[in-house]
mmCIF file of C-alpha atoms and ligand atoms in Angstrom:
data_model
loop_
_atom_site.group_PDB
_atom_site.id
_atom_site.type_symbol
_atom_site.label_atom_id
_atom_site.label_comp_id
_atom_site.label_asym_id
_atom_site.label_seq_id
_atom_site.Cartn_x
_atom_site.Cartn_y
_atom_site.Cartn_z
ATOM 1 C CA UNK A 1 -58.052 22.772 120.256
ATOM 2 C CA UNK A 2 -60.356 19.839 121.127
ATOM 3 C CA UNK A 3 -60.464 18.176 123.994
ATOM 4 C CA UNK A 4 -58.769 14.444 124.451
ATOM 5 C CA UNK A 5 -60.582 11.365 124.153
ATOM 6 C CA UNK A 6 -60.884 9.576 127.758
ATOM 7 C CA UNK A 7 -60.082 5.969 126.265
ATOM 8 C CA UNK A 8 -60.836 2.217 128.614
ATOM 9 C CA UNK A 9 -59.768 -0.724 126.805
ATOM 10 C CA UNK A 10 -61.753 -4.302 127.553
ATOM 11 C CA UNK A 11 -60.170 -7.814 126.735
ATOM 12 C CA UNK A 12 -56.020 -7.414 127.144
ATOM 13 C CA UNK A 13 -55.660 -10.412 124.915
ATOM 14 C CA UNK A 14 -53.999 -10.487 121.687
ATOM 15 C CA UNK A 15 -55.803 -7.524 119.368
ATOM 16 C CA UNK A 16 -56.633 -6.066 122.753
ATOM 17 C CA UNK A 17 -52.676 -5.165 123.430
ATOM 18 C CA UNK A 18 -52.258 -3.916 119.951
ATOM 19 C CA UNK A 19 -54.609 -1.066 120.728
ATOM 20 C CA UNK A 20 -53.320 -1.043 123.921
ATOM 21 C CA UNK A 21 -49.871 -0.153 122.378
ATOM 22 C CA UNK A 22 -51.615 2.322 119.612
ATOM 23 C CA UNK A 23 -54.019 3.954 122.028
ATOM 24 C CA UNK A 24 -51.133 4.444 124.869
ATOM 25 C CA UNK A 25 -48.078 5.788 122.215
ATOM 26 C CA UNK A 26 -49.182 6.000 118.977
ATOM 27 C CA UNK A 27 -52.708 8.983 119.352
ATOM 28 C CA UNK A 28 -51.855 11.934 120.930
ATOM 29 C CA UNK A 29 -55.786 12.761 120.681
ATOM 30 C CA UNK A 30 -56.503 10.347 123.479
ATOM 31 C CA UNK A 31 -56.552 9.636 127.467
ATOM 32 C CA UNK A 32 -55.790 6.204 127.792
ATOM 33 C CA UNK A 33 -56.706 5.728 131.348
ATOM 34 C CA UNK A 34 -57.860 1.757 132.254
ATOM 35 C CA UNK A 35 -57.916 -1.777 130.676
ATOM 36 C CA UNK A 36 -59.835 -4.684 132.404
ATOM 37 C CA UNK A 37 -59.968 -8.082 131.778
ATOM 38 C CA UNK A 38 -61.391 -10.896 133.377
ATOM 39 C CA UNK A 39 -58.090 -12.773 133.668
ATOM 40 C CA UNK A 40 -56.550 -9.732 135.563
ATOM 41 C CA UNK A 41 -52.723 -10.826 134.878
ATOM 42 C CA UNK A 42 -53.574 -9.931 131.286
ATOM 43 C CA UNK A 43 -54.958 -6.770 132.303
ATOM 44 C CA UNK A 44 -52.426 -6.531 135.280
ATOM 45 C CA UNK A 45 -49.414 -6.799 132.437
ATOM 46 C CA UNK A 46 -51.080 -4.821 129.897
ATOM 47 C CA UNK A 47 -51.246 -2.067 132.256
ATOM 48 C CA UNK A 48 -47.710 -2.814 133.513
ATOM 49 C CA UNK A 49 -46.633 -2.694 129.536
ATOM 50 C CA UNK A 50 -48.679 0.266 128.449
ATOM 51 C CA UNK A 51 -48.142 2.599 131.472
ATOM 52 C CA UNK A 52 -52.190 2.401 131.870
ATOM 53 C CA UNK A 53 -52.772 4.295 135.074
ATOM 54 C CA UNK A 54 -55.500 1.769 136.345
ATOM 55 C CA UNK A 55 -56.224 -1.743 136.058
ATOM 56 C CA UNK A 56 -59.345 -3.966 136.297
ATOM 57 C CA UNK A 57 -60.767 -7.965 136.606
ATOM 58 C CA UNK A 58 -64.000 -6.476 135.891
ATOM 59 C CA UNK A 59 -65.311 -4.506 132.813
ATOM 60 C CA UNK A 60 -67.961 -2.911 134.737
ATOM 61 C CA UNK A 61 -65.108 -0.947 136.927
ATOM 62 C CA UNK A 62 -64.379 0.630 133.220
ATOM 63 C CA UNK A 63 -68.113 1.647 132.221
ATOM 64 C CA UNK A 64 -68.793 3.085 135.684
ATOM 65 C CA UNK A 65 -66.730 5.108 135.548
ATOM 66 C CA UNK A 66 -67.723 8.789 134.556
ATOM 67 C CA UNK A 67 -64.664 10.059 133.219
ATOM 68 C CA UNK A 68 -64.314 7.901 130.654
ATOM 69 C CA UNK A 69 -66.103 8.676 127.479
ATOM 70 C CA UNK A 70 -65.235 5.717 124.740
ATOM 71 C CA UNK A 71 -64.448 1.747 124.870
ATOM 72 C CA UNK A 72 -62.484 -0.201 122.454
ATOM 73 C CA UNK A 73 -64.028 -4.252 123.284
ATOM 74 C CA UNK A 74 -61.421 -6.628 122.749
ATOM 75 C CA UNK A 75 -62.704 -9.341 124.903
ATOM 76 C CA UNK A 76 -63.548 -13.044 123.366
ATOM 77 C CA UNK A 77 -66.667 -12.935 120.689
ATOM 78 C CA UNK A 78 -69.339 -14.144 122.772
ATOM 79 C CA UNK A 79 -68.932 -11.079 125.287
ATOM 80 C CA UNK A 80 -69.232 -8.374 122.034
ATOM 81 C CA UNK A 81 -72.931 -7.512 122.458
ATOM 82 C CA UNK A 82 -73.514 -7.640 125.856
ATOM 83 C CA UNK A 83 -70.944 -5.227 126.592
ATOM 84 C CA UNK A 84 -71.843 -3.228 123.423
ATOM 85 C CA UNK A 85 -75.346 -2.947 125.345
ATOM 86 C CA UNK A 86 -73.874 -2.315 128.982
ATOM 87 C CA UNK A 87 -71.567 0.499 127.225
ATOM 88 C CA UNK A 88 -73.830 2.319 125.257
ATOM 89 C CA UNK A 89 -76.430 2.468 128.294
ATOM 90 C CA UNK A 90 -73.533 3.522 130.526
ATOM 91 C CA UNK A 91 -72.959 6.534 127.288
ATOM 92 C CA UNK A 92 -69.336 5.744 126.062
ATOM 93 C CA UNK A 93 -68.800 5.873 122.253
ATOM 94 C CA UNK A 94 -68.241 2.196 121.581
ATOM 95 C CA UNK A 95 -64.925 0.711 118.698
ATOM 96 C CA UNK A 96 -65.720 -3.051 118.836
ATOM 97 C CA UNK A 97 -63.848 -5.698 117.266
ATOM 98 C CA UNK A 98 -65.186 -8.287 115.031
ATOM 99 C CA UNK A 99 -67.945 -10.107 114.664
ATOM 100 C CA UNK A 100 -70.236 -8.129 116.588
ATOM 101 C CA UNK A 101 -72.017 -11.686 117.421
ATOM 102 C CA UNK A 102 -72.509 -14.940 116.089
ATOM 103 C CA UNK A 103 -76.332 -14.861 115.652
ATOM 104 C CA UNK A 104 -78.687 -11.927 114.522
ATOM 105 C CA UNK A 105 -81.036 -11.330 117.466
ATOM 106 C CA UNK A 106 -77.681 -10.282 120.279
ATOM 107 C CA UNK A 107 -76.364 -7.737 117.095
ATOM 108 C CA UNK A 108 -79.874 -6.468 116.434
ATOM 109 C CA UNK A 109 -80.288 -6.346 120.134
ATOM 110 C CA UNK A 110 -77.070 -4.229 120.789
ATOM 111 C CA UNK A 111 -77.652 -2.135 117.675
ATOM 112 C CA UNK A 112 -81.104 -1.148 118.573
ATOM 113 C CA UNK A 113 -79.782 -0.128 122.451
ATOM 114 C CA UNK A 114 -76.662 1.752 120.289
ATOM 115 C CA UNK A 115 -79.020 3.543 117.988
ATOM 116 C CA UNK A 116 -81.475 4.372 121.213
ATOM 117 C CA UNK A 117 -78.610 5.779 123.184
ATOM 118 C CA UNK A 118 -77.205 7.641 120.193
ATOM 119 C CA UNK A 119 -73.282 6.998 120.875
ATOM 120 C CA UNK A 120 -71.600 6.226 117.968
ATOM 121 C CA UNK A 121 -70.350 2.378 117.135
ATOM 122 C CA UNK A 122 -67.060 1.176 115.034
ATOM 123 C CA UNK A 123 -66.296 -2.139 114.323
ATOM 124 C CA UNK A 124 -62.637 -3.357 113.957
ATOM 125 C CA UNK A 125 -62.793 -3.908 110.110
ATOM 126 C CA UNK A 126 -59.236 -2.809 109.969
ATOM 127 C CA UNK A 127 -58.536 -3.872 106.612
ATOM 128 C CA UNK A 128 -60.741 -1.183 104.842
ATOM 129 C CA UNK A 129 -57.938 0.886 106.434
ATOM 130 C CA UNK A 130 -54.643 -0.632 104.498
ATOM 131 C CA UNK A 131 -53.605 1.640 102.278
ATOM 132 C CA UNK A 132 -53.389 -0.650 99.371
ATOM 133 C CA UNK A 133 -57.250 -2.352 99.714
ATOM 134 C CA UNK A 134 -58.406 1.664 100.070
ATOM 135 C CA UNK A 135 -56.271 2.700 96.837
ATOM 136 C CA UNK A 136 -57.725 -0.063 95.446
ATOM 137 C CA UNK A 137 -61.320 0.676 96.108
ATOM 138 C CA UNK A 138 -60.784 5.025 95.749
ATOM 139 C CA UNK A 139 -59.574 4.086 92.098
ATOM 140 C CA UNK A 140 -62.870 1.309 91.893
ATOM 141 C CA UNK A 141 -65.282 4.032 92.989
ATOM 142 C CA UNK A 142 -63.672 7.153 90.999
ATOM 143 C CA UNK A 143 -63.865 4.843 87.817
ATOM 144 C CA UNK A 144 -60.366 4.100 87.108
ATOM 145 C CA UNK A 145 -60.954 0.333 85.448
ATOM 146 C CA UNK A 146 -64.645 1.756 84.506
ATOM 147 C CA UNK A 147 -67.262 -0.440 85.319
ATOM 148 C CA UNK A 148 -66.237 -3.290 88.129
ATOM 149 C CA UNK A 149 -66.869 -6.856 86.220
ATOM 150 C CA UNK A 150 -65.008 -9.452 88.531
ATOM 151 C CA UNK A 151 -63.467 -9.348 92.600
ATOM 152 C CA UNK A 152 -60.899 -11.935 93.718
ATOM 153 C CA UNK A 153 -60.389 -12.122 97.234
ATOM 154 C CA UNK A 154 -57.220 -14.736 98.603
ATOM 155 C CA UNK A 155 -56.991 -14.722 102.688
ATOM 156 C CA UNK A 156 -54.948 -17.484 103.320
ATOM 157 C CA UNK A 157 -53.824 -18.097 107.345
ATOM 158 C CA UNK A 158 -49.934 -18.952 107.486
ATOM 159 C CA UNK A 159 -51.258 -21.472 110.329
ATOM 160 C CA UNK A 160 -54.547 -22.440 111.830
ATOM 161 C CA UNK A 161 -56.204 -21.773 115.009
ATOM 162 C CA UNK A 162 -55.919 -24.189 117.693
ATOM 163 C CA UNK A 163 -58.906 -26.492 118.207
ATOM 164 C CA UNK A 164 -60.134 -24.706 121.149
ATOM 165 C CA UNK A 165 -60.636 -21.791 119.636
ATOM 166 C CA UNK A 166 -61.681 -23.277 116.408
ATOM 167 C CA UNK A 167 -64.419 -24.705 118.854
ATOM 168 C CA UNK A 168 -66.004 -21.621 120.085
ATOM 169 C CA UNK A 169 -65.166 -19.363 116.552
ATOM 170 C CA UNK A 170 -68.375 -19.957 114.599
ATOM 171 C CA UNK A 171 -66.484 -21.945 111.801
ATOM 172 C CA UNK A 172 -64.154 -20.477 109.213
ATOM 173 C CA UNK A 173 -66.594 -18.329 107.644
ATOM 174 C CA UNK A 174 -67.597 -16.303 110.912
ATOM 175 C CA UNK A 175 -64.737 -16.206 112.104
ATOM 176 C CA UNK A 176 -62.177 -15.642 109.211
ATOM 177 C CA UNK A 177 -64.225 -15.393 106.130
ATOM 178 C CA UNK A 178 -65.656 -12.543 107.774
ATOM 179 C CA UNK A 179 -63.029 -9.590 106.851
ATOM 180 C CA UNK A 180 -63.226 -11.189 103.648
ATOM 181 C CA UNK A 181 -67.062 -10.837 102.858
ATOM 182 C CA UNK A 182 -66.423 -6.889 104.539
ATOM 183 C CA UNK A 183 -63.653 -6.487 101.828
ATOM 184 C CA UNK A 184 -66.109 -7.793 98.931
ATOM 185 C CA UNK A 185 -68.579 -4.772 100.066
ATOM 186 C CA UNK A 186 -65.876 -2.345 100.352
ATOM 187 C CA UNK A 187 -64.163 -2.578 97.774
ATOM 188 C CA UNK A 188 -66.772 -1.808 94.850
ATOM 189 C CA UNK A 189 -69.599 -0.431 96.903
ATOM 190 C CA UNK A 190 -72.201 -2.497 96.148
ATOM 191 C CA UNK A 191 -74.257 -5.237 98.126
ATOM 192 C CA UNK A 192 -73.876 -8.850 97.800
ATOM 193 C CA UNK A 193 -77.239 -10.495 97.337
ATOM 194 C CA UNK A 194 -75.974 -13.839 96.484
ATOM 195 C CA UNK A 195 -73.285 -16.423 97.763
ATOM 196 C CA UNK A 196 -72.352 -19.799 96.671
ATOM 197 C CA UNK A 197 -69.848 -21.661 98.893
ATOM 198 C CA UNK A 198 -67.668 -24.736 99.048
ATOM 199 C CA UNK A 199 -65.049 -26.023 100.821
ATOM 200 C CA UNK A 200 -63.602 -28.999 103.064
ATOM 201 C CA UNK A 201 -60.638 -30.140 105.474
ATOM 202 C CA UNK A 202 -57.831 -30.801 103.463
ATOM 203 C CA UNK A 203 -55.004 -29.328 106.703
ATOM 204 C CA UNK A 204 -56.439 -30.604 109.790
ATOM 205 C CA UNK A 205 -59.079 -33.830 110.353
ATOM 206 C CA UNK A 206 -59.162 -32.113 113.970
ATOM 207 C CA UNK A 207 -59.986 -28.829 112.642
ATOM 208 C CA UNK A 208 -63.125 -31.292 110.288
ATOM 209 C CA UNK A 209 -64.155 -33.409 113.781
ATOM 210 C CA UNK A 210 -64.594 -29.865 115.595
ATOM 211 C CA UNK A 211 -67.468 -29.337 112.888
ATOM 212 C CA UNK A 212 -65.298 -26.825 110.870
ATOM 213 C CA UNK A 213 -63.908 -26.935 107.306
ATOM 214 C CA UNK A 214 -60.098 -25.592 106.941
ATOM 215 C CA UNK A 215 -60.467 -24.188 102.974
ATOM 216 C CA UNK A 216 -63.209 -22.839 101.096
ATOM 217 C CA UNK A 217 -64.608 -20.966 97.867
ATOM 218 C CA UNK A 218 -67.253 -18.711 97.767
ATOM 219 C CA UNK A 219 -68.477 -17.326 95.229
ATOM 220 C CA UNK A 220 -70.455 -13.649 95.478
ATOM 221 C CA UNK A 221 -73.090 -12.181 92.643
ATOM 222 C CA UNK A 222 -73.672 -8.067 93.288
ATOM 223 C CA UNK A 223 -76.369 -6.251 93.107
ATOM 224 C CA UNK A 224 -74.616 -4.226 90.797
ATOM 225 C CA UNK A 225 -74.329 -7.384 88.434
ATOM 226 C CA UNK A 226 -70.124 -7.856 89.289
ATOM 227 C CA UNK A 227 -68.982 -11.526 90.036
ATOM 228 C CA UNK A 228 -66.706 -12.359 93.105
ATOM 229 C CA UNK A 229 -64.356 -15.440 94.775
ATOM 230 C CA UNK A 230 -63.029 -15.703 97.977
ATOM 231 C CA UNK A 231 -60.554 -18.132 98.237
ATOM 232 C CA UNK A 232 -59.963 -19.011 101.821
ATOM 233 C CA UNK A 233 -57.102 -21.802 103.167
ATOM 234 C CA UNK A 234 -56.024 -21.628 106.968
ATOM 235 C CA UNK A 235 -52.596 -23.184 106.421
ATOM 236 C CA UNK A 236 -50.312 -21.166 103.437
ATOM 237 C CA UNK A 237 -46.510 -22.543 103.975
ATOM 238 C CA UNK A 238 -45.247 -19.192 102.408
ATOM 239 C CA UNK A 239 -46.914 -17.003 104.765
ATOM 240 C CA UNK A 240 -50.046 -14.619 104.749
ATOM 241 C CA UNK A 241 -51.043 -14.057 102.160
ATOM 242 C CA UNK A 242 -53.417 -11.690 101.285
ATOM 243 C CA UNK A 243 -53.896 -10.358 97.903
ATOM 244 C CA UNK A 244 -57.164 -8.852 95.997
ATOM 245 C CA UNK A 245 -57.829 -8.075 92.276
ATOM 246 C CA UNK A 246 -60.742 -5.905 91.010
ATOM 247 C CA UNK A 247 -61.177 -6.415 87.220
ATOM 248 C CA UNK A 248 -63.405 -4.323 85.619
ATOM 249 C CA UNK A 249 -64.393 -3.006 81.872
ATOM 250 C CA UNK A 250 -61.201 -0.273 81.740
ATOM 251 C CA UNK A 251 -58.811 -2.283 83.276
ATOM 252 C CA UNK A 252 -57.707 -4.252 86.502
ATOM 253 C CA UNK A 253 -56.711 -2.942 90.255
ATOM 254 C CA UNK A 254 -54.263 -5.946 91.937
ATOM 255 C CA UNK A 255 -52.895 -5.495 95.582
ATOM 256 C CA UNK A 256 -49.749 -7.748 96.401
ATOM 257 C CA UNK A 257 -48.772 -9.335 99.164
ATOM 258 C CA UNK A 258 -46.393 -7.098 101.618
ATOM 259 C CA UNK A 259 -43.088 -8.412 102.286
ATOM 260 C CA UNK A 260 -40.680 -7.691 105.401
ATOM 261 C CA UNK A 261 -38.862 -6.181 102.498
ATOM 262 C CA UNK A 262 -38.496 -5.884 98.476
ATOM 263 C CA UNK A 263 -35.418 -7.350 97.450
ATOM 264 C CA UNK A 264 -34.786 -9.832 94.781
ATOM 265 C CA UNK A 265 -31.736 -12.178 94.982
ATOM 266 C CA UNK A 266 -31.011 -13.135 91.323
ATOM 267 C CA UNK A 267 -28.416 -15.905 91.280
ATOM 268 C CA UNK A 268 -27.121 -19.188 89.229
ATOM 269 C CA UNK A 269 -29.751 -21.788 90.444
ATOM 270 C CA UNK A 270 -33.109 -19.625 91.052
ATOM 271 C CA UNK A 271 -34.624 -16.183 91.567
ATOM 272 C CA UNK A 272 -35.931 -15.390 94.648
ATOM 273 C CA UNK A 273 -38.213 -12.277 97.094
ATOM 274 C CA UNK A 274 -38.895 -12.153 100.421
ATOM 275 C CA UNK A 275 -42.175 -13.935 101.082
ATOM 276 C CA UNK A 276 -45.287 -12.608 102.807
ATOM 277 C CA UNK A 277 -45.211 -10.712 106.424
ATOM 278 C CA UNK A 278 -46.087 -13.905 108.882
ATOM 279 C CA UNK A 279 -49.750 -12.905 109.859
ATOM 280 C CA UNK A 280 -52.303 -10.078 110.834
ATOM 281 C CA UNK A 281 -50.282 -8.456 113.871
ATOM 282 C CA UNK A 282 -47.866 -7.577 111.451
ATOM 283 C CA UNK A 283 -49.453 -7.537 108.257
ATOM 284 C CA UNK A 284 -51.835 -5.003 109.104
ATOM 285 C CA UNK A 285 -50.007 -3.032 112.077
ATOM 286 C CA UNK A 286 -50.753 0.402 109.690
ATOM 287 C CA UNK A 287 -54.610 -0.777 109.565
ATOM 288 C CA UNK A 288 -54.949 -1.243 113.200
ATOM 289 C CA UNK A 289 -53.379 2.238 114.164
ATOM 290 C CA UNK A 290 -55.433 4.136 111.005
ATOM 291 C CA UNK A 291 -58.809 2.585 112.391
ATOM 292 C CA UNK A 292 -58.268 3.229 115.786
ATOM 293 C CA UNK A 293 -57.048 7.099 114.695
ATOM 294 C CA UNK A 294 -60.326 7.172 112.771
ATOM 295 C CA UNK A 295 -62.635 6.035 115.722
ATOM 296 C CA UNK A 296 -60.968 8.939 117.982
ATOM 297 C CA UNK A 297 -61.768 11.376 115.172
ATOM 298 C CA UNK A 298 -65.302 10.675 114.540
ATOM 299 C CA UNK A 299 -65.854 10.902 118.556
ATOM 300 C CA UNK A 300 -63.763 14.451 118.214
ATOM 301 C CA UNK A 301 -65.495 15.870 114.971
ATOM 302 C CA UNK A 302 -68.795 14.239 116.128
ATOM 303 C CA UNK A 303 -68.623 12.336 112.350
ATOM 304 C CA UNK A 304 -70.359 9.014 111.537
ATOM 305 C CA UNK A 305 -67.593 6.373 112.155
ATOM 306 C CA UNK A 306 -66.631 4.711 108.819
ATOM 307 C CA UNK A 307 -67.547 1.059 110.051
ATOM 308 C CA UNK A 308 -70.861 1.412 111.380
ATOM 309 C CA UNK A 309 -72.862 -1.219 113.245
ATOM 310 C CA UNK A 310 -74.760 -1.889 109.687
ATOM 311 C CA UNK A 311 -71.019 -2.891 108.098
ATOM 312 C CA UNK A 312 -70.857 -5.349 111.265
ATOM 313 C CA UNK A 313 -74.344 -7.002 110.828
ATOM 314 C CA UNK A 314 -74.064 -7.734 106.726
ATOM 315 C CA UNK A 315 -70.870 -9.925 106.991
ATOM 316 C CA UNK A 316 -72.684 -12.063 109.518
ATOM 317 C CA UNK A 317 -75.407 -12.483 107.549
ATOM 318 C CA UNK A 318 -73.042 -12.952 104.599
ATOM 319 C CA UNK A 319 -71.494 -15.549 107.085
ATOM 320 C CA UNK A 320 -74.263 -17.345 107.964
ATOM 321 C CA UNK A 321 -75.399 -17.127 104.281
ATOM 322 C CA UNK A 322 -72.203 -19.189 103.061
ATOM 323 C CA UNK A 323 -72.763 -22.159 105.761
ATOM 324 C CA UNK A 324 -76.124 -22.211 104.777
ATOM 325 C CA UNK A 325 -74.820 -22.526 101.010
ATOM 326 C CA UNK A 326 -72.109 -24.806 102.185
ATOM 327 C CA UNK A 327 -74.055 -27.526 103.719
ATOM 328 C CA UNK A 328 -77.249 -27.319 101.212
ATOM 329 C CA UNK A 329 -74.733 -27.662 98.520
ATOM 330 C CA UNK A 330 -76.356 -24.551 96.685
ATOM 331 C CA UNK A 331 -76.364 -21.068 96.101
ATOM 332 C CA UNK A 332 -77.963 -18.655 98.683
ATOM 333 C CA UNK A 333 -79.583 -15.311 98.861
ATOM 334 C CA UNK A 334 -79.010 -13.441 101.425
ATOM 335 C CA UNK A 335 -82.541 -12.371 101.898
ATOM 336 C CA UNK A 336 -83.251 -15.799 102.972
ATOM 337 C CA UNK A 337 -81.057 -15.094 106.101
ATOM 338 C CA UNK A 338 -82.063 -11.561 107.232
HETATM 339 N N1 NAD B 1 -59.690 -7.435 113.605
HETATM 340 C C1 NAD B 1 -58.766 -8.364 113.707
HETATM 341 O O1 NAD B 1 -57.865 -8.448 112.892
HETATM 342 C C2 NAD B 1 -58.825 -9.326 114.856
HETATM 343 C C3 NAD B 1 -57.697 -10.091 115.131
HETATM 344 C C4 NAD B 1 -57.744 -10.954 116.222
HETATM 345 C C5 NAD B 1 -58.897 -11.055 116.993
HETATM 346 N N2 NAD B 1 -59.992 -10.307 116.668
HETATM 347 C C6 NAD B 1 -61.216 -10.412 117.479
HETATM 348 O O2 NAD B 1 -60.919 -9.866 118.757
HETATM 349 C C7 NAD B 1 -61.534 -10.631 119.784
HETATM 350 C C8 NAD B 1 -60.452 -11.112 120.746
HETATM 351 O O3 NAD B 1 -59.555 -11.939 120.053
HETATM 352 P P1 NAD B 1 -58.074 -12.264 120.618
HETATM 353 O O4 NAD B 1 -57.417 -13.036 119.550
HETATM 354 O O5 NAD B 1 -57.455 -11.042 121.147
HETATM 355 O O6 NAD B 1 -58.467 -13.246 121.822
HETATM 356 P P2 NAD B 1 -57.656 -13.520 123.152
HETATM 357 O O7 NAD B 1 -58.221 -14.781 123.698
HETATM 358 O O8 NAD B 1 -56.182 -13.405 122.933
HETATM 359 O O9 NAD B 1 -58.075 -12.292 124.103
HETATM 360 C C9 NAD B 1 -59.357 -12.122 124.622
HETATM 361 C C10 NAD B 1 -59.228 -11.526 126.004
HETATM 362 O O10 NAD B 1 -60.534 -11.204 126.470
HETATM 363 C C11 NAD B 1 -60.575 -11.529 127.853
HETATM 364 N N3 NAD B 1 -61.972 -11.718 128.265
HETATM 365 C C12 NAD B 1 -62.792 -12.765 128.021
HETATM 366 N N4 NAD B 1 -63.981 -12.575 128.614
HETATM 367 C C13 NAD B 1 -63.905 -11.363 129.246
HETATM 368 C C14 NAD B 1 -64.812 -10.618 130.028
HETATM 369 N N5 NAD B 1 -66.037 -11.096 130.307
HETATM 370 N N6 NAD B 1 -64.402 -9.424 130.520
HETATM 371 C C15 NAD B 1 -63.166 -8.944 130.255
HETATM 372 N N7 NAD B 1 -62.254 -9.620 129.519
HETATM 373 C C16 NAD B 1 -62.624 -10.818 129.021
HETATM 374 C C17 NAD B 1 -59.748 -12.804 127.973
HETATM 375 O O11 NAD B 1 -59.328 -13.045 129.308
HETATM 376 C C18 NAD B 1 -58.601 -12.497 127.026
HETATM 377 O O12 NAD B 1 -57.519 -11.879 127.677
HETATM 378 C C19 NAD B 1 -62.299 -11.753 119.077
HETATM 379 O O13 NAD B 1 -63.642 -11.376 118.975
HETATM 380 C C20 NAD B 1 -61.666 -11.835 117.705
HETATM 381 O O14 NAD B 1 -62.593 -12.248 116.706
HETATM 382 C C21 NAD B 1 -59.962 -9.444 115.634
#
């Protein structure tokens, strides 16, 4: 039998406690011993919640600690690398949500101390992980709709941020764009060289005077020669919702929205389904448990994790490719960023 995974979670905030909850009921493969978090009622309740044996205001208290063999970085964005750094010097195996950082040097940075230390790295790119975006790209990639022609990509946020954190997020396309641009390399397996992106504030003038826009286009040209949109709005009325379509020369792959249920009331004055689940806690609950699963099995069968630090640099690029794009008002490659 192998051994459990000694687990220390960082950042008790809002992702943070849904691994929390996943790493404390939900893998049997893993010792989830200690959360810390700067604001130590988060980590106090967390701990409280979760039936985490210790708790922690300081992340340190987590790394120096001997026993514990892998971290799962929660905390707010601009903390990612640093502790990436700090943890894979201290030798834990490192999951680490998204975006590793907002700027190249801190990810190359962090990535060269990862690779130097030779722990392994995930990064929280849950959505390769729902069931219907992997069907979608297994069928892509085993040649089900032959050769890929088109990808359409909707990610549209039932309500935006607030301004604060629309502040410190690195704009719509770091911050939310971002699963997106993972998604358009996922799901066909081929690189993105060029990106073409539009957009404006057509929700929020708040959301415009913070230096952000609140919907955008972009548009994506392969390697491989496929097309792609990503259509991106951070207020839908209806809901999350979060569909894809792969189009190719045999045929078409579409992924629907998931609804709290999929009944249809048929009556005298209209027709009507349940619309979207409200937003990503619940939306992609199976994602979040799957890629946290996966990180405690590459650390168990000493496997590559299937996120790597690479998979977290190219969005940012992609990222800062599309502001680039967006406020040259043309299309850029992204060899002009990295
Ligand atoms: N993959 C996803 O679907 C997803 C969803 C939400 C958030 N995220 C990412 O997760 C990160 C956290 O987002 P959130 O929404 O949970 O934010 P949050 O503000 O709810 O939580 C962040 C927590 O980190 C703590 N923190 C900040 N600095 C710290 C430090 N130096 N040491 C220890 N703890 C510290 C804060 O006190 C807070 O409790 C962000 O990088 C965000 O981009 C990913």
């Amino acid at each position: 039998m192998t051994a459990k995974v000694n687990v220390g979670l960082i950042g008790a905030g809002r992702i943070g406690r849904v691994h929390a909850e996943n790493l404390a009921y939900r893998i049997p493969e893993v010792n989830f011993g200690a959360v810390a978090d700067v604001f130590v009622e988060a980590a106090e309740k967390c701990a409280t919640d979760f039936q985490i044996p210790s708790h922690y205001d300081d992340h340190r208290a987590i790394l120096d600690n001997a026993d514990i063999e892998a971290v799962v970085i929660c905390s707010s964005t601009d903390t990612h690398a640093q502790f990436i750094s700090e943890a894979a010097e201290a030798g834990k195996h490192i999951f680490c949500e998204k975006p590793i950082a907002l700027d190249l040097a801190k990810i190359d940075q962090a990535l060269n101390t990862v690779e130097q230390r030779g722990v392994k790295l995930q990064i929280g790119f849950n959505r390769r992980f729902d069931p219907n975006f992997k069907y979608v790209r297994d069928s892509v990639l085993a040649g089900k709709i032959g050769v890929p022609h088109l990808v359409h990509i909707f990610s549209r946020d039932p309500v935006p941020p607030p301004i604060d954190y629309v502040k410190v997020s690195g704009g719509i396309f770091m911050d939310m764009t971002i699963h997106d641009f993972d998604m358009a390399r996922y799901l066909i397996g081929s690189e993105v060289e060029e990106i073409y992106a539009t957009g404006g504030v057509m929700i929020d003038p708040a959301i415009g005077e913070a230096g952000d826009i609140d919907t955008a286009v972009v548009t994506l040209r392969y390697a491989n020669g496929a097309i792609g949109t990503i259509d991106n709005s951070r207020k839908a009325v209806y809901g999350y919702d979060q569909r894809l379509e792969v189009f190719g020369s045999e045929g078409s792959l579409v992924a629907a929205n998931n609804t709290p249920h999929n009944v249809v009331y048929n009556g005298p004055e209209s027709v009507q389904s349940a619309k979207p689940l409200n937003f990503y806690l619940e939306r992609y609950a199976t994602a979040y448990l799957a890629e946290m699963k996966a990180f405690v099995e590459a650390i168990q069968q000493d496997t590559l994790p299937l996120v790597t630090g690479m998979d977290g640099r190219i969005p940012v690029v992609m990222a800062l490719a599309a502001w680039k794009s967006y406020r040259e008002n043309r299309p850029v490659k992204l060899s002009e960023i990295s």
